[in-house]
Coordinates of C-alpha atoms in Angstrom, one line a residue:
M1 CA 2.3 -61.6 -26.5
A2 CA 5.3 -63.2 -28.0
S3 CA 5.6 -66.9 -28.9
N4 CA 8.9 -67.1 -27.0
L5 CA 9.3 -66.1 -23.4
S6 CA 10.9 -62.7 -23.2
F7 CA 10.8 -59.8 -20.6
P8 CA 10.0 -56.5 -22.3
E9 CA 9.5 -53.7 -19.8
M10 CA 5.9 -52.7 -19.4
S11 CA 4.2 -49.5 -18.2
P12 CA 2.7 -49.3 -14.7
A13 CA -0.8 -49.0 -16.3
Q14 CA -0.3 -52.3 -18.2
I15 CA 1.1 -54.0 -15.1
A16 CA -1.9 -52.9 -13.0
E17 CA -4.4 -54.1 -15.6
A18 CA -2.7 -57.5 -15.9
L19 CA -2.5 -57.9 -12.1
H20 CA -6.3 -57.2 -11.8
H21 CA -6.9 -59.6 -14.8
Y22 CA -5.0 -62.5 -13.2
G23 CA -6.3 -61.8 -9.6
L24 CA -2.8 -61.0 -8.3
A25 CA -3.6 -57.4 -7.2
P26 CA -3.0 -56.9 -3.4
T27 CA -6.0 -54.5 -3.2
S28 CA -9.1 -54.0 -5.4
N29 CA -8.2 -50.4 -6.0
L30 CA -4.6 -50.9 -7.2
R31 CA -3.6 -48.1 -9.7
A32 CA -0.7 -47.3 -11.9
D33 CA 0.4 -44.6 -9.5
D34 CA 0.7 -47.2 -6.7
I35 CA 3.2 -49.1 -8.9
A36 CA 5.1 -46.1 -10.1
N37 CA 5.6 -44.9 -6.5
Q38 CA 7.8 -47.1 -4.4
Q39 CA 5.8 -49.3 -2.0
P40 CA 7.6 -51.9 0.1
D41 CA 4.6 -54.2 0.5
L42 CA 3.6 -54.4 -3.1
L43 CA 6.0 -57.1 -4.4
P44 CA 5.7 -59.5 -1.4
A45 CA 1.9 -59.3 -1.7
V46 CA 2.0 -60.1 -5.4
F47 CA 4.4 -63.0 -5.1
S48 CA 2.4 -64.4 -2.1
A49 CA -0.8 -64.4 -4.2
F50 CA 1.1 -66.0 -7.1
L51 CA 3.1 -68.7 -5.3
H52 CA 0.4 -69.4 -2.6
P53 CA -3.0 -68.9 -4.2
T54 CA -4.7 -70.6 -1.3
G55 CA -3.1 -68.3 1.2
D56 CA -1.6 -71.2 3.2
D57 CA 2.1 -70.6 3.3
Q58 CA 2.7 -71.4 7.0
Q59 CA 5.2 -74.1 7.8
Q60 CA 6.3 -75.5 11.2
L61 CA 9.8 -75.1 12.2
G62 CA 12.0 -78.1 12.7
F63 CA 13.7 -79.2 15.8
Q64 CA 17.1 -77.7 14.7
A65 CA 15.5 -74.4 13.9
L66 CA 13.7 -74.3 17.3
A67 CA 17.0 -75.2 19.0
A68 CA 18.9 -72.5 17.1
L69 CA 16.3 -69.7 17.9
D70 CA 15.8 -68.6 21.4
N71 CA 12.4 -67.1 20.8
P72 CA 11.0 -68.5 17.5
E73 CA 7.7 -66.6 17.8
H74 CA 9.8 -63.3 17.4
H75 CA 11.2 -64.5 14.0
V76 CA 7.9 -65.6 12.4
E77 CA 7.6 -62.6 10.0
A78 CA 11.3 -62.7 9.1
L79 CA 11.2 -66.4 8.3
R80 CA 8.1 -65.9 6.2
V81 CA 9.9 -63.2 4.2
L82 CA 13.0 -65.3 3.7
R83 CA 10.9 -68.3 2.6
L84 CA 9.0 -66.1 0.1
H85 CA 12.3 -64.7 -1.2
R86 CA 13.7 -68.2 -1.7
R87 CA 10.7 -69.4 -3.6
A88 CA 10.4 -66.2 -5.7
K89 CA 14.1 -66.4 -6.6
A90 CA 13.7 -70.1 -7.6
F91 CA 10.7 -69.2 -9.8
L92 CA 12.5 -66.2 -11.5
E93 CA 15.6 -68.3 -12.1
S94 CA 13.5 -71.0 -13.7
I95 CA 12.2 -68.5 -16.3
H96 CA 15.8 -67.2 -16.8
F97 CA 15.5 -64.0 -14.9
P98 CA 18.5 -64.1 -12.5
G99 CA 19.8 -61.6 -10.0
F100 CA 16.7 -61.4 -7.7
T101 CA 17.9 -60.3 -4.2
L102 CA 16.3 -59.8 -0.9
R103 CA 16.5 -56.0 -1.3
D104 CA 14.5 -56.3 -4.5
L105 CA 11.7 -58.0 -2.5
I106 CA 11.7 -55.7 0.5
R107 CA 12.9 -52.3 -0.8
P108 CA 13.0 -52.4 -4.6
D109 CA 14.0 -49.4 -6.8
P110 CA 11.1 -48.1 -9.0
R111 CA 12.8 -49.4 -12.2
R112 CA 13.7 -52.8 -10.6
L113 CA 10.1 -53.1 -9.4
L114 CA 8.9 -52.5 -13.0
Q115 CA 11.4 -55.1 -14.3
V116 CA 10.3 -57.8 -11.9
L117 CA 6.6 -57.3 -12.4
S118 CA 7.1 -57.1 -16.2
A119 CA 8.8 -60.5 -16.0
L120 CA 6.0 -62.0 -14.0
V121 CA 3.3 -60.5 -16.3
N122 CA 5.1 -61.7 -19.5
Y123 CA 5.3 -65.2 -18.0
L124 CA 1.6 -65.2 -17.3
Y125 CA 0.9 -64.1 -20.9
Y126 CA 3.2 -66.8 -22.2
L127 CA 1.5 -69.4 -20.0
E128 CA -1.9 -68.3 -21.2
E129 CA -0.9 -68.5 -24.8
K130 CA 0.5 -72.1 -24.4
L131 CA -2.6 -73.2 -22.6
A132 CA -4.7 -71.7 -25.5
L133 CA -2.7 -73.8 -27.9
L134 CA -3.4 -77.0 -25.9
Q135 CA -7.1 -76.2 -25.4
P136 CA -8.2 -78.0 -28.7
I137 CA -6.4 -81.2 -27.5
I138 CA -8.1 -80.9 -24.1
N139 CA -11.5 -80.4 -25.8
H140 CA -10.8 -83.4 -28.0
F141 CA -10.5 -85.6 -24.9
P142 CA -13.0 -84.1 -22.4
N143 CA -13.0 -87.1 -20.0
S144 CA -9.2 -87.6 -19.9
H145 CA -9.1 -87.2 -16.2
D146 CA -11.7 -89.9 -15.6
R147 CA -10.0 -92.1 -18.2
R148 CA -6.6 -91.7 -16.5
I149 CA -8.1 -92.6 -13.1
E150 CA -9.7 -95.7 -14.7
L151 CA -6.4 -96.7 -16.3
K152 CA -4.5 -96.3 -13.1
A153 CA -7.1 -98.6 -11.4
K154 CA -6.6 -101.2 -14.1
I155 CA -2.8 -101.0 -13.8
A156 CA -3.2 -101.5 -10.1
D157 CA -5.4 -104.6 -10.7
V158 CA -2.9 -106.0 -13.3
S159 CA 0.0 -105.5 -10.8
L160 CA -1.9 -107.4 -8.1
F161 CA -2.7 -110.1 -10.7
S162 CA 1.0 -110.4 -11.6
L163 CA 1.9 -110.9 -7.9
A164 CA -0.4 -114.0 -7.7
F165 CA -1.0 -115.3 -11.3
P166 CA -2.2 -119.0 -11.6
L167 CA 0.0 -121.8 -12.9
T168 CA -2.4 -123.1 -15.5
I169 CA -4.9 -121.5 -17.8
S170 CA -7.8 -122.8 -20.0
I171 CA -7.0 -121.8 -23.6
L172 CA -8.3 -124.5 -26.0
P173 CA -12.0 -124.5 -27.1
N174 CA -12.5 -128.1 -26.0
S175 CA -11.5 -127.1 -22.3
F176 CA -8.2 -129.0 -22.3
I177 CA -5.9 -127.5 -19.7
Y178 CA -2.2 -127.4 -20.5
P179 CA 0.8 -126.4 -18.3
L180 CA 1.9 -122.8 -19.0
S181 CA 5.7 -123.3 -18.5
S182 CA 8.4 -125.8 -18.5
L183 CA 10.0 -127.4 -15.5
Q184 CA 12.6 -124.6 -15.2
H185 CA 9.9 -121.9 -15.4
Q186 CA 7.9 -123.8 -12.8
K187 CA 10.9 -124.0 -10.5
A188 CA 11.6 -120.3 -10.9
I189 CA 8.0 -119.5 -10.0
E190 CA 8.1 -121.8 -7.0
D191 CA 11.4 -120.2 -5.9
H192 CA 10.0 -116.8 -6.3
E193 CA 6.9 -117.7 -4.3
L194 CA 9.0 -119.4 -1.6
Q195 CA 11.2 -116.3 -1.4
A196 CA 8.1 -114.1 -1.3
Q197 CA 6.7 -116.2 1.5
M198 CA 10.0 -116.1 3.4
E199 CA 10.2 -112.3 3.0
E200 CA 6.6 -111.7 3.8
P201 CA 7.0 -111.8 7.6
M202 CA 9.9 -109.4 7.4
V203 CA 7.9 -107.1 5.1
L204 CA 4.9 -107.3 7.4
K205 CA 7.2 -106.6 10.4
L206 CA 8.8 -103.7 8.6
Q207 CA 5.4 -102.4 7.6
E208 CA 4.2 -102.6 11.2
E209 CA 7.3 -100.9 12.4
V210 CA 6.9 -98.1 9.8
N211 CA 3.2 -97.7 10.8
S212 CA 4.1 -97.6 14.5
L213 CA 6.8 -95.1 13.8
K214 CA 4.4 -93.0 11.8
L215 CA 1.9 -93.1 14.7
K216 CA 4.8 -92.2 17.1
L217 CA 5.8 -89.3 14.8
V218 CA 2.2 -88.0 14.8
D219 CA 2.1 -88.4 18.6
Y220 CA 5.4 -86.6 18.9
N221 CA 4.1 -83.8 16.7
K222 CA 1.0 -83.5 18.8
Q223 CA 3.1 -83.5 22.0
Q224 CA 5.3 -80.8 20.4
L225 CA 2.3 -78.7 19.7
A226 CA 0.9 -79.3 23.2
L227 CA 4.3 -78.5 24.7
R228 CA 4.6 -75.4 22.6
A229 CA 1.1 -74.3 23.7
K230 CA 2.0 -75.0 27.3
A231 CA 5.3 -73.1 26.9
N232 CA 3.3 -70.2 25.5
S233 CA 0.9 -70.3 28.4
I234 CA 3.8 -70.4 30.8
N235 CA 5.3 -67.4 29.0
E236 CA 2.0 -65.6 29.2
K237 CA 1.7 -66.4 33.0
K238 CA 5.3 -65.2 33.4
E239 CA 4.5 -62.0 31.5
E240 CA 1.4 -61.6 33.7
K241 CA 3.5 -62.1 36.8
L242 CA 6.1 -59.6 35.6
R243 CA 3.3 -57.2 34.7
K244 CA 1.9 -57.5 38.2
I245 CA 5.4 -57.1 39.7
S246 CA 5.9 -53.9 37.6
E247 CA 2.5 -52.6 38.6
A248 CA 3.3 -53.4 42.3
D249 CA 6.7 -51.6 41.8
F250 CA 4.9 -48.7 40.2
E251 CA 2.3 -48.5 43.1
L252 CA 5.2 -48.8 45.5
M253 CA 7.0 -45.9 43.8
K254 CA 3.8 -43.8 44.0
L255 CA 3.4 -44.6 47.7
A256 CA 7.1 -43.8 48.2
E257 CA 6.6 -40.5 46.5
E258 CA 3.5 -39.7 48.5
N259 CA 5.4 -40.8 51.7
S260 CA 8.3 -38.5 50.7
K261 CA 5.9 -35.6 50.0
L262 CA 4.2 -36.2 53.4
H263 CA 7.7 -36.4 55.1
S264 CA 8.7 -33.3 53.3
K265 CA 5.6 -31.6 54.6
I266 CA 5.6 -33.1 58.2
V267 CA 8.6 -35.0 59.2
Q268 CA 11.4 -33.5 57.2
S269 CA 10.5 -29.8 58.0
P270 CA 10.0 -29.4 61.8
E271 CA 11.5 -26.0 61.5
K272 CA 8.7 -24.8 59.3
L273 CA 6.2 -26.3 61.6
Q274 CA 7.9 -24.7 64.6
R275 CA 8.0 -21.4 62.7
A276 CA 4.3 -21.7 61.9
L277 CA 3.5 -22.6 65.5
E278 CA 5.6 -19.6 66.7
E279 CA 3.8 -17.4 64.2
K280 CA 0.5 -18.7 65.5
K281 CA 1.6 -18.1 69.1
A282 CA 2.8 -14.6 68.2
A283 CA -0.5 -13.9 66.5
R284 CA -2.3 -15.3 69.5
A285 CA -0.2 -13.2 71.9
E286 CA -0.9 -10.1 69.7
L287 CA -4.6 -11.0 69.9
K288 CA -4.4 -11.3 73.6
N289 CA -2.5 -8.0 73.9
A290 CA -5.1 -6.4 71.7
E291 CA -7.8 -7.9 73.8
K292 CA -6.1 -6.5 76.9
I293 CA -5.8 -3.1 75.3
A294 CA -9.4 -3.3 74.2
M295 CA -10.4 -4.4 77.7
Q296 CA -8.5 -1.5 79.2
S297 CA -10.1 0.9 76.7
V298 CA -13.5 -0.6 77.5
Q299 CA -12.8 -0.3 81.2
E300 CA -11.8 3.3 80.7
K301 CA -14.8 4.0 78.5
T302 CA -16.9 2.1 81.0
A303 CA -15.6 4.3 83.8
T304 CA -16.2 7.3 81.7
L305 CA -19.7 6.0 81.0
D306 CA -20.3 5.5 84.7
I307 CA -19.2 9.0 85.2
Y308 CA -21.5 10.1 82.5
N309 CA -24.3 8.0 84.0
K310 CA -23.7 9.5 87.4
A311 CA -23.7 12.9 85.8
Y312 CA -26.8 12.0 83.9
E313 CA -28.5 11.0 87.1
K314 CA -27.4 14.2 88.7
L315 CA -28.6 16.1 85.6
S316 CA -31.9 14.2 85.8
K317 CA -32.3 15.1 89.4
H318 CA -31.7 18.7 88.5
F319 CA -33.8 18.5 85.3
S320 CA -36.6 20.2 86.9
K321 CA -34.3 23.0 87.8
I322 CA -32.8 22.9 84.4
Q323 CA -36.2 23.2 82.8
V324 CA -36.6 26.5 84.5
L325 CA -33.2 27.5 83.4
Q326 CA -33.7 25.8 80.0
E327 CA -33.1 28.7 77.9
Q328 CA -30.2 29.7 79.9
V329 CA -28.6 26.3 79.8
W330 CA -29.6 25.4 76.2
T331 CA -25.9 25.3 75.3
S332 CA -25.3 23.0 78.2
A333 CA -28.2 20.8 77.0
K334 CA -26.7 20.5 73.6
L335 CA -23.4 19.4 75.2
I336 CA -25.2 16.8 77.2
F337 CA -26.9 15.5 74.1
I338 CA -23.6 15.2 72.3
L339 CA -22.2 13.4 75.4
V340 CA -25.1 10.9 75.3
T341 CA -24.7 10.3 71.6
A342 CA -21.0 9.7 72.2
A343 CA -21.8 7.3 75.0
K344 CA -24.1 5.3 72.8
T345 CA -21.5 5.2 70.0
L346 CA -18.9 4.1 72.5
E347 CA -21.3 1.4 73.8
K348 CA -21.8 0.1 70.2
E349 CA -18.0 0.1 69.7
V350 CA -17.5 -1.9 72.9
K351 CA -20.0 -4.5 71.7
A352 CA -18.2 -4.8 68.4
R353 CA -14.9 -5.2 70.2
K354 CA -16.4 -7.9 72.4
A355 CA -17.8 -9.8 69.3
K356 CA -14.4 -9.5 67.6
I357 CA -12.6 -10.8 70.7
S358 CA -15.1 -13.8 70.8
D359 CA -14.5 -14.5 67.1
E360 CA -10.7 -14.4 67.5
S361 CA -11.1 -16.8 70.5
V362 CA -13.1 -19.2 68.3
T363 CA -10.4 -18.9 65.6
I364 CA -7.7 -19.7 68.1
M365 CA -9.6 -22.7 69.3
A366 CA -10.0 -23.9 65.7
L367 CA -6.3 -23.5 65.1
D368 CA -5.6 -25.5 68.3
A369 CA -7.9 -28.2 67.0
K370 CA -6.2 -28.2 63.6
I371 CA -2.8 -28.6 65.3
V372 CA -4.0 -31.6 67.3
E373 CA -5.6 -33.1 64.1
W374 CA -2.3 -32.6 62.2
D375 CA -0.4 -34.3 64.9
R376 CA -2.8 -37.2 64.8
K377 CA -2.6 -37.4 60.9
E378 CA 1.2 -37.4 61.1
R379 CA 1.2 -40.4 63.5
E380 CA -1.3 -42.2 61.3
M381 CA 0.7 -41.5 58.1
D382 CA 3.9 -42.8 59.9
E383 CA 2.1 -46.0 60.9
R384 CA 0.6 -46.4 57.4
A385 CA 3.9 -45.9 55.7
K386 CA 5.5 -48.5 58.0
A387 CA 2.7 -51.0 57.2
K388 CA 3.1 -50.3 53.4
M389 CA 6.8 -50.9 53.6
K390 CA 6.3 -54.2 55.4
E391 CA 3.6 -55.2 52.9
R392 CA 5.9 -54.3 50.0
D393 CA 8.8 -56.3 51.5
Q394 CA 6.5 -59.3 51.9
I395 CA 5.1 -59.0 48.4
I396 CA 8.6 -58.7 46.9
T397 CA 9.8 -61.7 48.9
D398 CA 6.8 -63.8 47.8
E399 CA 7.1 -62.8 44.1
N400 CA 10.9 -63.5 44.2
Q401 CA 10.2 -67.0 45.5
K402 CA 7.5 -67.6 42.9
L403 CA 9.8 -66.3 40.2
A404 CA 12.6 -68.5 41.3
A405 CA 10.3 -71.5 41.3
L406 CA 9.0 -70.7 37.8
R407 CA 12.6 -70.3 36.6
S408 CA 13.6 -73.7 38.0
E409 CA 10.5 -75.3 36.6
A410 CA 11.1 -73.8 33.2
E411 CA 14.8 -74.9 33.2
R412 CA 13.8 -78.4 34.2
K413 CA 11.1 -78.6 31.4
L414 CA 13.6 -77.2 28.9
Q415 CA 16.1 -79.9 29.8
H416 CA 13.3 -82.5 29.5
F417 CA 12.3 -81.0 26.1
Q418 CA 15.9 -81.3 24.9
L419 CA 16.1 -84.9 25.9
R420 CA 12.8 -85.6 24.2
E421 CA 14.0 -83.8 21.1
M422 CA 17.2 -85.9 20.9
E423 CA 15.1 -89.1 21.3
V424 CA 12.7 -88.0 18.6
E425 CA 15.6 -87.2 16.2
E426 CA 17.1 -90.7 16.8
T427 CA 13.7 -92.3 16.2
V428 CA 13.2 -90.3 13.0
A429 CA 16.7 -91.4 11.8
K430 CA 15.8 -95.0 12.4
A431 CA 12.5 -94.6 10.6
D432 CA 14.3 -93.0 7.6
K433 CA 16.7 -96.0 7.5
L434 CA 13.8 -98.5 7.7
F435 CA 12.0 -96.6 4.9
A436 CA 15.1 -96.8 2.8
D437 CA 15.4 -100.6 3.4
A438 CA 11.7 -101.1 2.6
D439 CA 12.0 -99.1 -0.6
L440 CA 15.1 -101.2 -1.7
V441 CA 13.2 -104.4 -1.0
S442 CA 10.2 -103.2 -2.9
I443 CA 12.3 -102.1 -5.9
V444 CA 14.1 -105.5 -6.1
A445 CA 10.7 -107.4 -5.8
A446 CA 9.2 -105.2 -8.5
E447 CA 12.1 -105.9 -10.9
E448 CA 11.8 -109.6 -10.3
Q449 CA 8.1 -109.5 -11.0
R450 CA 8.6 -107.6 -14.2
R451 CA 11.2 -110.2 -15.3
I452 CA 8.9 -113.1 -14.5
Y453 CA 6.0 -111.5 -16.2
A454 CA 8.1 -110.9 -19.4
K455 CA 9.1 -114.5 -19.4
F456 CA 5.5 -115.5 -18.9
Q457 CA 4.5 -113.5 -22.0
E458 CA 7.2 -115.0 -24.1
I459 CA 6.1 -118.5 -23.1
G460 CA 2.5 -117.6 -23.9
Q461 CA 3.4 -116.4 -27.3
A462 CA 5.5 -119.5 -28.0
F463 CA 2.6 -121.7 -26.9
N464 CA 0.2 -119.9 -29.2
I465 CA 2.5 -120.4 -32.1
D466 CA 2.9 -124.1 -31.3
K467 CA -0.9 -124.4 -30.9
D468 CA -1.4 -123.0 -34.4
N469 CA 1.2 -125.4 -35.8
F470 CA -0.3 -128.4 -34.0
S471 CA -3.8 -127.5 -35.4
T472 CA -2.3 -127.5 -38.9
V473 CA -0.8 -131.0 -38.2
L474 CA -4.2 -132.3 -36.9
D475 CA -5.9 -131.0 -40.1
Q476 CA -3.4 -132.8 -42.2
V477 CA -3.9 -136.1 -40.2
D478 CA -7.7 -135.7 -40.7
E479 CA -7.3 -135.3 -44.5
V480 CA -5.0 -138.4 -44.6
S481 CA -7.7 -140.4 -42.5
K482 CA -10.4 -139.4 -45.0
E483 CA -8.3 -140.5 -47.9
T484 CA -7.6 -143.8 -46.2
L485 CA -11.3 -144.4 -45.6
E486 CA -12.1 -143.8 -49.2
R487 CA -9.4 -146.2 -50.2
F488 CA -9.9 -149.2 -47.9
G489 CA -13.6 -149.1 -47.4
R490 CA -15.9 -148.6 -44.4
Q491 CA -14.9 -151.7 -42.4
D492 CA -11.3 -151.3 -42.7
A493 CA -11.8 -147.6 -42.0
E494 CA -13.5 -148.3 -38.7
T495 CA -10.7 -150.6 -37.7
F496 CA -8.2 -148.0 -38.8
D497 CA -10.0 -145.2 -37.0
T498 CA -10.1 -147.1 -33.7
S499 CA -6.4 -147.9 -33.8
T500 CA -5.6 -144.3 -34.8
A501 CA -7.7 -142.9 -31.9
L502 CA -5.9 -145.1 -29.5
K503 CA -2.5 -143.9 -30.8
R504 CA -3.5 -140.2 -31.2
E505 CA -3.3 -139.1 -27.6
P506 CA 0.3 -140.5 -27.0
L507 CA 1.3 -138.8 -30.3
V508 CA -0.1 -135.5 -29.1
S509 CA 1.6 -135.8 -25.7
L510 CA 4.9 -136.8 -27.4
F511 CA 4.6 -133.8 -29.7
F512 CA 4.1 -131.4 -26.8
F513 CA 6.9 -132.9 -24.9
F514 CA 9.4 -132.3 -27.8
E515 CA 8.1 -128.8 -28.3
L516 CA 8.4 -127.9 -24.6
Q517 CA 11.9 -129.4 -24.5
A518 CA 12.8 -127.3 -27.5
L519 CA 11.6 -124.2 -25.6

């Protein structure tokens, strides 16, 4: 640490250690690598901790700034950075470190970052050294703060006493009261008191006006905060309405897409539906033809089966004859068995065909029911889409009306706020003028009080000197009286003492009159 303030460049490790030592590190785990590597938020955090140790660096924007910015809440962070740069630049220029720009604060080069932090750390070392030199003096006066407060209170009491000091004071030990000033001084004091009494109503009036203006200013600030909160709530409601409108538009778009899909499936493709119906009809016709063919085949096979049954009956009738001729007609019997087996197989096939025909009939009926259901759903979707379109139009109309009402209300309130802002600015200007007049009157009165108090001290000193001289004269008179008593005897001394006592008081008054005239 040098005795003179200088800015030697320090290493990142030394800077990190110093920042932790003075409590300016943005994080508890700040390391030298974090300083060596470029970090945009490091320098703003360090200067914020140094310039605003309590963390309260928020300021309200004035009326001019609010009028200049359309959306002040969008510029809060930028204004905070600009305010921090202005204060950091003023501090660095005060320690003779110029050239600090906004780029150095937001995006500094690694070397520039080391230079700025080295300047800050060297200043802290310099300040610590100077405070260490002053520490013995501070330790020598441990209660200096309390003593300073006590002296300020005494000065205030003396100032109040100087505003209303008495015209006479008891000084002599035998409780004689003498006037403190001559006629001119008495007249000056009376003139000052008269002027103070004449100016007192005006001062009180100005004080009342100043107090009322301060109260009005506080009320205007409260109204401004309330109006700002109300404007924020209106903006939030507006954003909520816009969000609801966007959601309604999104739902409307989804419904429109679904409607278009349904139209593409149902309304916008009648040819596909007609083609599907024709295919179904063709399939149904094919099924009917197949059914007819199957019926014909069944009829033919039934006729064949009837023939076979008739033949079987005839064969049964002649079975007895066949038994006799069994060996002879064994080949014919085998053929009959084959024919019976074929008839049973044919019967099973006919049953299967009938079941298939019944299943296909059920499928055709289900397809007919689905066609009817699709027609019904198509009509319902058309009606629902029309209702949704009407509801959407009604919602859009209502929201447009509400939005227009909100816009008109916001414009009206904005005009009202502008008028109120102009009135507040005029009132503040009048208050500033009244403050300036009051300060001027206070300065003139204080100067007059100091002049009168100085004159009062001069008169008191002159009176003390004259009092000492007068005491000397009285002592000399007493010595002369004693010598006269010794010379003329007791009787003549009593006569002389009585006459001297009678003449002593006019002599003293005459002496004081000449002394005061000399003053």
